mmCIF file of C-alpha atoms and ligand atoms in Angstrom:
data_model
loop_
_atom_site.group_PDB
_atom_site.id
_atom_site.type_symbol
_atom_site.label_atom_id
_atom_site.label_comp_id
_atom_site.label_asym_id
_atom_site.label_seq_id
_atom_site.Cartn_x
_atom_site.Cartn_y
_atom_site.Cartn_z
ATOM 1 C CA UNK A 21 17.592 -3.273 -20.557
ATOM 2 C CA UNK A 22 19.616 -5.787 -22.586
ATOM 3 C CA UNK A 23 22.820 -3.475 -22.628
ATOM 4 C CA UNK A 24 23.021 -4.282 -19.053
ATOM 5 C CA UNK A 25 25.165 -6.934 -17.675
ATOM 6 C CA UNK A 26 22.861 -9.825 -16.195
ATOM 7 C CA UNK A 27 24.499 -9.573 -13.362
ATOM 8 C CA UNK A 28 24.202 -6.008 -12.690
ATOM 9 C CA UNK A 29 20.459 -6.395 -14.045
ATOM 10 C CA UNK A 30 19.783 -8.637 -11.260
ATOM 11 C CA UNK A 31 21.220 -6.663 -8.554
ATOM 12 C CA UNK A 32 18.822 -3.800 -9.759
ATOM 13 C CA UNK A 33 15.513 -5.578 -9.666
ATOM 14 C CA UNK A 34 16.728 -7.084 -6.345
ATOM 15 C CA UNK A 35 17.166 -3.437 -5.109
ATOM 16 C CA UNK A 36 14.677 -1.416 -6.648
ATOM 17 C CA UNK A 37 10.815 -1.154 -8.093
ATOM 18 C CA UNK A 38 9.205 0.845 -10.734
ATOM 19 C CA UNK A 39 5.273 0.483 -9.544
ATOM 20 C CA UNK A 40 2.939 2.773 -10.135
ATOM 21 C CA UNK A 41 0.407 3.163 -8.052
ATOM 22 C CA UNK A 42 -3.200 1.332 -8.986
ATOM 23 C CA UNK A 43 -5.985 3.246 -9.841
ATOM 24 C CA UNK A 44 -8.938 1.662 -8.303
ATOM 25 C CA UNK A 45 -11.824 4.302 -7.883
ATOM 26 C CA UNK A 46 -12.136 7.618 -9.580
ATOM 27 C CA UNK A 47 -15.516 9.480 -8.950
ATOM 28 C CA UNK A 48 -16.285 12.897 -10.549
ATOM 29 C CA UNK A 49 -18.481 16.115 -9.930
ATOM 30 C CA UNK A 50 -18.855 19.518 -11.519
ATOM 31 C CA UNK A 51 -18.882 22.480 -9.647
ATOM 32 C CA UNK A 52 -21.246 25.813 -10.746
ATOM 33 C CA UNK A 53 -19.867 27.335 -13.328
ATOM 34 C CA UNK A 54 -16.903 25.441 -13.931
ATOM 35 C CA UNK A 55 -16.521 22.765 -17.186
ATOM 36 C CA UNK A 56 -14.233 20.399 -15.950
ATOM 37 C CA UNK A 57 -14.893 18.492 -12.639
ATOM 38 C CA UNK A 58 -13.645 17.999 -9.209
ATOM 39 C CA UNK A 59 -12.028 14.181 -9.069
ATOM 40 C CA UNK A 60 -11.409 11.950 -6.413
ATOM 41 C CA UNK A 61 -9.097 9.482 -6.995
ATOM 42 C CA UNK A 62 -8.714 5.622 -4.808
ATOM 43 C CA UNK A 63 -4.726 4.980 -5.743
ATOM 44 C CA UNK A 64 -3.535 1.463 -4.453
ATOM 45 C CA UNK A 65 0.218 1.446 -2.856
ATOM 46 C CA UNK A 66 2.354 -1.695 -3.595
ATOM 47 C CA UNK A 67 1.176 -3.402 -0.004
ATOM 48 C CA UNK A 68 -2.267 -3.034 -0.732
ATOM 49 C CA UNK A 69 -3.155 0.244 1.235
ATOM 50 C CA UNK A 70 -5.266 2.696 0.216
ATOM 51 C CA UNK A 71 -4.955 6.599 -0.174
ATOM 52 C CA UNK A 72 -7.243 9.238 -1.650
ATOM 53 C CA UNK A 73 -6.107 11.999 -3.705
ATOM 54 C CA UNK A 74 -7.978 14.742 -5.741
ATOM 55 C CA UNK A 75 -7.713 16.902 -8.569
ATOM 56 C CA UNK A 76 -9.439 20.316 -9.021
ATOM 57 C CA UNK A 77 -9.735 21.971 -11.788
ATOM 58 C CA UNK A 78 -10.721 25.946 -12.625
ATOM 59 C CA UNK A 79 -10.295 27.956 -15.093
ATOM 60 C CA UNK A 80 -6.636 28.514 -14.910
ATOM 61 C CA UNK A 81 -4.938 25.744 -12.895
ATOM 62 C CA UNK A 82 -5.159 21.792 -12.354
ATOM 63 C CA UNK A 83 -4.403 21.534 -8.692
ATOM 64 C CA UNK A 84 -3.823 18.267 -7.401
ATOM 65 C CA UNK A 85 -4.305 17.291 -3.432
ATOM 66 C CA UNK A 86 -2.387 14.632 -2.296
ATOM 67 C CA UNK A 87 -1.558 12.424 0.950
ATOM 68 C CA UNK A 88 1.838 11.940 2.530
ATOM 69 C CA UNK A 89 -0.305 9.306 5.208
ATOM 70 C CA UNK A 90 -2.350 6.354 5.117
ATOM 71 C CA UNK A 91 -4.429 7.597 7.768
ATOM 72 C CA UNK A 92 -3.524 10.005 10.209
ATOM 73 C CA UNK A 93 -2.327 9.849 13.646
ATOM 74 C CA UNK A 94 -3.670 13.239 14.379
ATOM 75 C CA UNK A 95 -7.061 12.600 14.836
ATOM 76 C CA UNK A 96 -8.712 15.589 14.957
ATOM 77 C CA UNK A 97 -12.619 15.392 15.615
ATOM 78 C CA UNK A 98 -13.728 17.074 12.748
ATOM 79 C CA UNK A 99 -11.736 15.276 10.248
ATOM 80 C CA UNK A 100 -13.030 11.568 8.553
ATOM 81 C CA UNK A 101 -8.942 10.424 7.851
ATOM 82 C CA UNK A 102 -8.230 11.313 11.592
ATOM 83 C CA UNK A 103 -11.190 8.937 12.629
ATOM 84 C CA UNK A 104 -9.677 6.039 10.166
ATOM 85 C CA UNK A 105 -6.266 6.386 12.555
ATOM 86 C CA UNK A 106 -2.628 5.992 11.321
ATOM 87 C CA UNK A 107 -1.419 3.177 9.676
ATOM 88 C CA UNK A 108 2.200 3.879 7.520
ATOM 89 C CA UNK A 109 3.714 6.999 6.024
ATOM 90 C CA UNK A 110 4.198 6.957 2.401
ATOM 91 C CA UNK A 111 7.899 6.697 1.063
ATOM 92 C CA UNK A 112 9.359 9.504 -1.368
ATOM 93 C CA UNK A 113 8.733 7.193 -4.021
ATOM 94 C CA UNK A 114 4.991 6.960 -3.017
ATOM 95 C CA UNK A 115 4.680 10.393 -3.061
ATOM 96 C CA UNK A 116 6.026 11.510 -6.608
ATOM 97 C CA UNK A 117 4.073 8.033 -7.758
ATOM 98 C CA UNK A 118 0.695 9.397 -6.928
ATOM 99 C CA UNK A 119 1.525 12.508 -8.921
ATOM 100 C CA UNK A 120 2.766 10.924 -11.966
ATOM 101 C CA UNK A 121 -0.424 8.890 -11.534
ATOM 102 C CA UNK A 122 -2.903 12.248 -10.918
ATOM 103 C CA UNK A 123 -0.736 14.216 -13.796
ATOM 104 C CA UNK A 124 -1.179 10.684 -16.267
ATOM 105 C CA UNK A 125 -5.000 11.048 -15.701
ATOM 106 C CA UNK A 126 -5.102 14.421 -16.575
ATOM 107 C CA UNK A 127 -2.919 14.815 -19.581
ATOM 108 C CA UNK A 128 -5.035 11.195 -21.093
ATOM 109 C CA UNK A 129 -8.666 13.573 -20.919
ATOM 110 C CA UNK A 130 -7.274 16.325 -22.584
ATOM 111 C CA UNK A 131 -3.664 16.192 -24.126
ATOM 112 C CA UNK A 132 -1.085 18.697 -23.404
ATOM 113 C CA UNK A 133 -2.799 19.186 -20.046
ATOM 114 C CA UNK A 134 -1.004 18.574 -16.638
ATOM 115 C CA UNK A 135 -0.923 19.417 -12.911
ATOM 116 C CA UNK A 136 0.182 23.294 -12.578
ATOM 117 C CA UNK A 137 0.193 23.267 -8.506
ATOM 118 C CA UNK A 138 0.481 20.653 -5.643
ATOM 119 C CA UNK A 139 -1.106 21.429 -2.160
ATOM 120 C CA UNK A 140 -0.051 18.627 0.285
ATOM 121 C CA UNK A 141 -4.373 19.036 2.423
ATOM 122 C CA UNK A 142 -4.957 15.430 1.323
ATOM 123 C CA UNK A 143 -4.708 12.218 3.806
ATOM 124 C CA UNK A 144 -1.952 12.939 6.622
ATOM 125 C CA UNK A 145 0.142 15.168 8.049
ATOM 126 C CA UNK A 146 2.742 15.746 5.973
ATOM 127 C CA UNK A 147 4.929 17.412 8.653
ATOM 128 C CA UNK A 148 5.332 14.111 10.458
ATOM 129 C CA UNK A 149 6.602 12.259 7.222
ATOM 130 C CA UNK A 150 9.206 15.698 6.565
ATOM 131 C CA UNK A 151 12.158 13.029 5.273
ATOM 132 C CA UNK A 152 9.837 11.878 2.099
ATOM 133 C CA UNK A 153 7.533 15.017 1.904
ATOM 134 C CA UNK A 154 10.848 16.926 0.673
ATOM 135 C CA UNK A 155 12.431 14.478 -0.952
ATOM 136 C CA UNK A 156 9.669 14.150 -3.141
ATOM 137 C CA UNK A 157 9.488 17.816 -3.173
ATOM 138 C CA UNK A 158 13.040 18.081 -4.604
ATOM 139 C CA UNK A 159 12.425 15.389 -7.212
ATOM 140 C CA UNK A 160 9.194 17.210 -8.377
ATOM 141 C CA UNK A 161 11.025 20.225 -8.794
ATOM 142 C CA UNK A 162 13.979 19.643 -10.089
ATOM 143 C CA UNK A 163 14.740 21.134 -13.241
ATOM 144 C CA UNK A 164 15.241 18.468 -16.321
ATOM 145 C CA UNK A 165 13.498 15.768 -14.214
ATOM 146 C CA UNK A 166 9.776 14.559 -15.412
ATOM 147 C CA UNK A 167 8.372 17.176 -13.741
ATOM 148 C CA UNK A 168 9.923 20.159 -13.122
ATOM 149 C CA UNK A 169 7.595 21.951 -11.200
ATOM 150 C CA UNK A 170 8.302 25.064 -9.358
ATOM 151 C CA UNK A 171 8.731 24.748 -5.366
ATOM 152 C CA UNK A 172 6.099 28.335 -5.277
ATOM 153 C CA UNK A 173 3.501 26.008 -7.066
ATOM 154 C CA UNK A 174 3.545 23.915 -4.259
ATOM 155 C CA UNK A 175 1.899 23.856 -0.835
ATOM 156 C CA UNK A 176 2.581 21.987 2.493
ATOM 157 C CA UNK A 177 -0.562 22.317 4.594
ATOM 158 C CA UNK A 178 0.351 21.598 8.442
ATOM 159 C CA UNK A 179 -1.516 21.342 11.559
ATOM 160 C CA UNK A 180 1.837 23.275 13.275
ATOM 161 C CA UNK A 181 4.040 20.897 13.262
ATOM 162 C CA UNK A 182 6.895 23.534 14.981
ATOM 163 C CA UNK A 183 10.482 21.789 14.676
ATOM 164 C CA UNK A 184 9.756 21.136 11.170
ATOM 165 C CA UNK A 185 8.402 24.508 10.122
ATOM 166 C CA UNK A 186 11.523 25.778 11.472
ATOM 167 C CA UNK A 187 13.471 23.001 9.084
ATOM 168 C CA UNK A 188 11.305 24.249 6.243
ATOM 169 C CA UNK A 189 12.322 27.945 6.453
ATOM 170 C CA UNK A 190 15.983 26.793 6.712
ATOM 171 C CA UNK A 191 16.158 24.570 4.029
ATOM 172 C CA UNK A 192 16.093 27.426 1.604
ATOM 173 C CA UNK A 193 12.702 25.526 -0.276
ATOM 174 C CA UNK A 194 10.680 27.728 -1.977
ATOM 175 C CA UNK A 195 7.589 26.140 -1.006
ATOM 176 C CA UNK A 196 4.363 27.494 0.370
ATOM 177 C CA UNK A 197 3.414 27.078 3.322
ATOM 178 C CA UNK A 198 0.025 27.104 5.018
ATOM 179 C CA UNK A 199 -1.513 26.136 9.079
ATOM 180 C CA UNK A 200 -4.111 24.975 9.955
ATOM 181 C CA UNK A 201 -5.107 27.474 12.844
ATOM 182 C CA UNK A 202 -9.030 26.881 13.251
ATOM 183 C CA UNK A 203 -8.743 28.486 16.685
ATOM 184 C CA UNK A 204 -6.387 31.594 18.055
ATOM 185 C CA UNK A 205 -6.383 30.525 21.797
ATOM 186 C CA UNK A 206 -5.332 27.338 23.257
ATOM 187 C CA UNK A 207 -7.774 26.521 24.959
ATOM 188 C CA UNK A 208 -10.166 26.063 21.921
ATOM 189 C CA UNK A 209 -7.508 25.290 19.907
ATOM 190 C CA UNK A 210 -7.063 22.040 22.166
ATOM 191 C CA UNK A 211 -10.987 21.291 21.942
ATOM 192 C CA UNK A 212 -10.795 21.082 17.760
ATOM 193 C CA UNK A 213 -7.141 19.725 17.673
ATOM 194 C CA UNK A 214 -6.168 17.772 20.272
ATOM 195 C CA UNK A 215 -2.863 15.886 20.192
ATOM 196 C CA UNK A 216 -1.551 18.815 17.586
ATOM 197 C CA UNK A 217 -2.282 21.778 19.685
ATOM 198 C CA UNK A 218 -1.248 19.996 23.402
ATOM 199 C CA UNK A 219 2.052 19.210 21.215
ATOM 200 C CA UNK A 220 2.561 22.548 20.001
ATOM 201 C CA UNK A 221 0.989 25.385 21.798
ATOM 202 C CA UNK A 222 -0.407 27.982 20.152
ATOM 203 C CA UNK A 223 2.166 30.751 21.710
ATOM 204 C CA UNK A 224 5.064 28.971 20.606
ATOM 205 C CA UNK A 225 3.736 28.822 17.083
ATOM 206 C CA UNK A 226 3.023 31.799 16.450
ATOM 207 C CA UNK A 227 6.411 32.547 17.079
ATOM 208 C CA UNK A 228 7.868 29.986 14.617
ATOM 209 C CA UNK A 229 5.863 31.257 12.005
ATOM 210 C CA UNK A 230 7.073 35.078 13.294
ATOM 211 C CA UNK A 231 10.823 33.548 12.395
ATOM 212 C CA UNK A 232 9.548 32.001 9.401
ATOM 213 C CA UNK A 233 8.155 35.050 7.600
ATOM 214 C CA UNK A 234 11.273 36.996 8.791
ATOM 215 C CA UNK A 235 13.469 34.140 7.014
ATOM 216 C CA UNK A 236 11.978 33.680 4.190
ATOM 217 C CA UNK A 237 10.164 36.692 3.354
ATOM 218 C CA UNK A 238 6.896 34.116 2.498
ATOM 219 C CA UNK A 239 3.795 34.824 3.820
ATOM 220 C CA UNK A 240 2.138 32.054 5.694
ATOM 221 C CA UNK A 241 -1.788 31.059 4.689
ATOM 222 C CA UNK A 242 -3.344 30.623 7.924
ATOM 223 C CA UNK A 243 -6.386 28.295 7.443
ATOM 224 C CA UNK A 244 -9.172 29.068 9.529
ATOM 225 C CA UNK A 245 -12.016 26.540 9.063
ATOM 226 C CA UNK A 246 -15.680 27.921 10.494
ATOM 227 C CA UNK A 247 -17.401 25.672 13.244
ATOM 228 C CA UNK A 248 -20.902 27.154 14.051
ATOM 229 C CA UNK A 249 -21.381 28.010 17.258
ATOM 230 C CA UNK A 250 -17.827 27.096 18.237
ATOM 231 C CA UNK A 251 -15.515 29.605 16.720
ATOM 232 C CA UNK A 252 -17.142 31.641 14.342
ATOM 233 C CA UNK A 253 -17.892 34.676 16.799
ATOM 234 C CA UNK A 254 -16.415 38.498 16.631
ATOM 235 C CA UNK A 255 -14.489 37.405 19.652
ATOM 236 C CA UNK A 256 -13.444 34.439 17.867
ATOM 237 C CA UNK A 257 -12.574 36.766 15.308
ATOM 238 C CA UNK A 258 -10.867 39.832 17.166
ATOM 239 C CA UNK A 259 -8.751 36.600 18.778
ATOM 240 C CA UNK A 260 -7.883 35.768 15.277
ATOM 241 C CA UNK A 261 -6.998 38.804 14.057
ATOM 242 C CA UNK A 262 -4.584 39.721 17.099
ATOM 243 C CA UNK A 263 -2.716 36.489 16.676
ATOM 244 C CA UNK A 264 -2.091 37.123 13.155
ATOM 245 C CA UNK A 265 -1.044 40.470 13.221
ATOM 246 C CA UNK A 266 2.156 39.765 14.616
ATOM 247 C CA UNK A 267 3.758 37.822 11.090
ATOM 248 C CA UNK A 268 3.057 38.130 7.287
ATOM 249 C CA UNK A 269 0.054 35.817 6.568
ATOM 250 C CA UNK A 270 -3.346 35.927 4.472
ATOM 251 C CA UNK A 271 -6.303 34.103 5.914
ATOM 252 C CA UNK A 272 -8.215 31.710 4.264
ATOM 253 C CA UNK A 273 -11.922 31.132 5.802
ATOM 254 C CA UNK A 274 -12.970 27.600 4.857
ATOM 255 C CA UNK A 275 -16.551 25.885 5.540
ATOM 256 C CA UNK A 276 -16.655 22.704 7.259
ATOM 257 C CA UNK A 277 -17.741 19.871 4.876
ATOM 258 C CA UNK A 278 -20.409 17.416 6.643
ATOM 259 C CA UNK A 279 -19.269 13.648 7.725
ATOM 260 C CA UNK A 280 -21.544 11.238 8.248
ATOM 261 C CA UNK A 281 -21.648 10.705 11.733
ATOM 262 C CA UNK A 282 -19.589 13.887 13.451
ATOM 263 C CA UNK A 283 -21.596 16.705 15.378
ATOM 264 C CA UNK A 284 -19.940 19.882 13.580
ATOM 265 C CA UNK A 285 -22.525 21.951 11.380
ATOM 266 C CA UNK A 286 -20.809 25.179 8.375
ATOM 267 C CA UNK A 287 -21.720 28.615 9.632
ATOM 268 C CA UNK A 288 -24.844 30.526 7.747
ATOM 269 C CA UNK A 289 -22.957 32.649 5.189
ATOM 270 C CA UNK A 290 -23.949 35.654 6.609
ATOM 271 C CA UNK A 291 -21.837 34.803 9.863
ATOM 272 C CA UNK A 292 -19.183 34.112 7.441
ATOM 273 C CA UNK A 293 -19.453 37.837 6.262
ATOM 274 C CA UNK A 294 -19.118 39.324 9.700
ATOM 275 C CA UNK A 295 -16.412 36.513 10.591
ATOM 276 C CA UNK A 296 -14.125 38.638 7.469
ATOM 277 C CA UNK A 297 -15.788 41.831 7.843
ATOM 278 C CA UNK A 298 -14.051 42.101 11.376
ATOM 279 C CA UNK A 299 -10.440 40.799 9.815
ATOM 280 C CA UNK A 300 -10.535 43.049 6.755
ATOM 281 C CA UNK A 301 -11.326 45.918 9.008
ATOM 282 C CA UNK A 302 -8.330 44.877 11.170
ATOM 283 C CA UNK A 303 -6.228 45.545 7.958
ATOM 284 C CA UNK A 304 -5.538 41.842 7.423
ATOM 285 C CA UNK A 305 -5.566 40.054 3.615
ATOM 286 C CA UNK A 306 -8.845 37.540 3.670
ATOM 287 C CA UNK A 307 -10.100 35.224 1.310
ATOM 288 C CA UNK A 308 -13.043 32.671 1.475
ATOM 289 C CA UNK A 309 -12.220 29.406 0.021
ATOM 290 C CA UNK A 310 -14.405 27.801 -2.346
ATOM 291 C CA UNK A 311 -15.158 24.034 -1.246
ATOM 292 C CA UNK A 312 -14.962 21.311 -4.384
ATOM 293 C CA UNK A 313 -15.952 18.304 -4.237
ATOM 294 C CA UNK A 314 -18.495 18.022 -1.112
ATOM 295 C CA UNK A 315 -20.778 15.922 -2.777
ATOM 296 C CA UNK A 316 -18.340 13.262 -3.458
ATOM 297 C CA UNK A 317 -16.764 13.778 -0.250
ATOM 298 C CA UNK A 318 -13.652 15.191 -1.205
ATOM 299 C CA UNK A 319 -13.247 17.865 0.019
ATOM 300 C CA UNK A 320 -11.276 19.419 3.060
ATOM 301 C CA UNK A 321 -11.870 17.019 6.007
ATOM 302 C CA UNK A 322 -13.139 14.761 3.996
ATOM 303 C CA UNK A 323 -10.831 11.997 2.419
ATOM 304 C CA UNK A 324 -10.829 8.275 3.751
ATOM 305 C CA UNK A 325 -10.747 5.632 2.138
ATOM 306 C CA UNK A 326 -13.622 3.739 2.209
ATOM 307 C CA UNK A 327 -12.567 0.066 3.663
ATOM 308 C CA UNK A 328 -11.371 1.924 6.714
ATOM 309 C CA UNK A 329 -14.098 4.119 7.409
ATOM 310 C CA UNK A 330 -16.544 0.784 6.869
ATOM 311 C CA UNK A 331 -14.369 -0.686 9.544
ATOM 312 C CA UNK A 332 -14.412 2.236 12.544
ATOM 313 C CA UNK A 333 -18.008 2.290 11.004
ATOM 314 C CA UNK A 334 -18.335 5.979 10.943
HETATM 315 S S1 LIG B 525 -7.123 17.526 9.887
HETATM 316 FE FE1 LIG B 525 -5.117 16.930 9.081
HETATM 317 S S2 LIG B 525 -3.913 16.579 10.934
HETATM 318 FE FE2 LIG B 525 -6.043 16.549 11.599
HETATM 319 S S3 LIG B 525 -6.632 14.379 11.531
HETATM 320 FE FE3 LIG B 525 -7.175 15.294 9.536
HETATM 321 S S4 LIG B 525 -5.429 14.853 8.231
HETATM 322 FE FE4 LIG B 525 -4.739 14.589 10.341
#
């Protein structure tokens, strides 16, 4: 940028960086029915770290799933980035770089094509990296920028992170939100989520997400992943349905995906039918979610990079 002074071009390279983020690993598979694969994506960060992020694609959308961690400090049981533990947030910068990177890939395949929504479910929590999470948010979204995505294509998938579900409702965002529930009493709750659910009991949240609703007028997706034999009974259910009765929400059922190495087994379909039987009946709105990518392990529950997991040697 010659029309610079020296000087000031000096003072810029000493203050800022344009990286992008290094592609290392990209592995593919296709799902039934669908012509475009599921893609998981190894991105390098500038000090060498690793995070996973993937792109799905149907008929209609390209949805990419991205990290806000390198690792997580959450370290729920079922859950390979919780086993590879927490090692650095990602800044803003990090954040909107791994889209720009996902987006890149996906408008080289096929031009004209791009990423239509953003669900933060990859590596992380992104409630407990809030500052960078909406920052990047806000750059993403912001009309005349690169992107210019809208906040309602967006996601932030929590564990319950309460203070800052409270800070999203008031920041007047448009963004989705969606919890990880898993469990509706504390006691279980506390079995499948440790740290999260000791942290923020299951009471309280369901009372910041009764506030949220009522401030924003948003539903809430309330994520409800199926353990067999651990929560996947009708009184797993009726529990389930009682807790979200009381706020606007849709449940999504999800299947666990296998890790090598962790005890959990997915639930026969048929007790996934009685599981949303009982919840439609209690007038509540249900969906199943489709898992892509299990056989390339990127699915929900699924993401670590790989030098990390050889090292806990899951
Ligand atoms: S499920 Fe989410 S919060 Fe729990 S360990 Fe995995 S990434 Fe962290």
């Amino acid at each position: 940028m010659t029309i610079l002074s020296r000087e000031l071009r000096k003072k810029l390279s000493a203050t800022f960086s344009i990286r992008s983020l290094q592609l290392i690993d990209r592995q593919e598979c296709f799902e039934d029915a669908c012509e475009n694969p599921t893609e998981k994506i190894l991105l390098k960060l500038p000090d060498d770290e690793m995070i996973e992020s993937v792109l799905i694609a149907s008929s209609d959308r390209m949805t990419a799933c991205v990290s806000s961690q390198v690792g997580c400090p959450l370290q729920c049981p079922f859950c390979a980035t919780g086993k590879m533990g927490f090692q650095r947030n990602l800044s803003a910068g990090e954040i909107t770089g791994q889209i720009y990177a996902l987006n890149d890939m996906v408008s080289a395949k096929k031009s004209g094509n791009k990423v239509t929504n953003i669900v933060f479910m990859g590596m992380g929590e992104p409630f407990l990296n809030t500052d960078n999470v909406l920052e990047a948010i806000d750059t993403l979204s912001t009309k005349n920028y690169r992107f210019c995505l809208s906040q309602k294509k967006i996601t932030i998938s929590t564990v319950g992170v309460i203070p800052e579900i409270q800070r999203l409702a008031k920041s007047g965002m448009k963004t989705k939100l969606a919890v990880s529930l898993h469990a509706a009493t504390q006691q279980k709750r506390e079995s499948l989520m440790p740290i999260a659910a000791r942290q923020y009991p299951l009471k309280e949240l369901g009372k910041s997400l009764s506030e949220y609703t009522a401030l924003t007028g948003m539903p809430v997706t309330i994520v409800y992943m199926l353990l067999k034999g651990i929560n996947d009974s009708l009184d797993d259910a009726k529990m389930l349905a009682r807790f979200a009765r009381t706020f606007l929400c849709k449940i999504n059922l999800i299947d666990y995906n296998s890790i090598i190495n962790i005890k959990f087994k997915p639930v026969y379909s048929t007790t996934r039918d009685m599981f949303q039987q009982h919840l439609l009946m209690s007038g509540l709105h249900v969906t199943v979610r489709k898992s892509y990518g299990t056989t390339i392990n990127a699915a929900c529950g699924q993401l670590a990079t790989t030098a990390t997991m050889n090292c806990n040697n899951l």
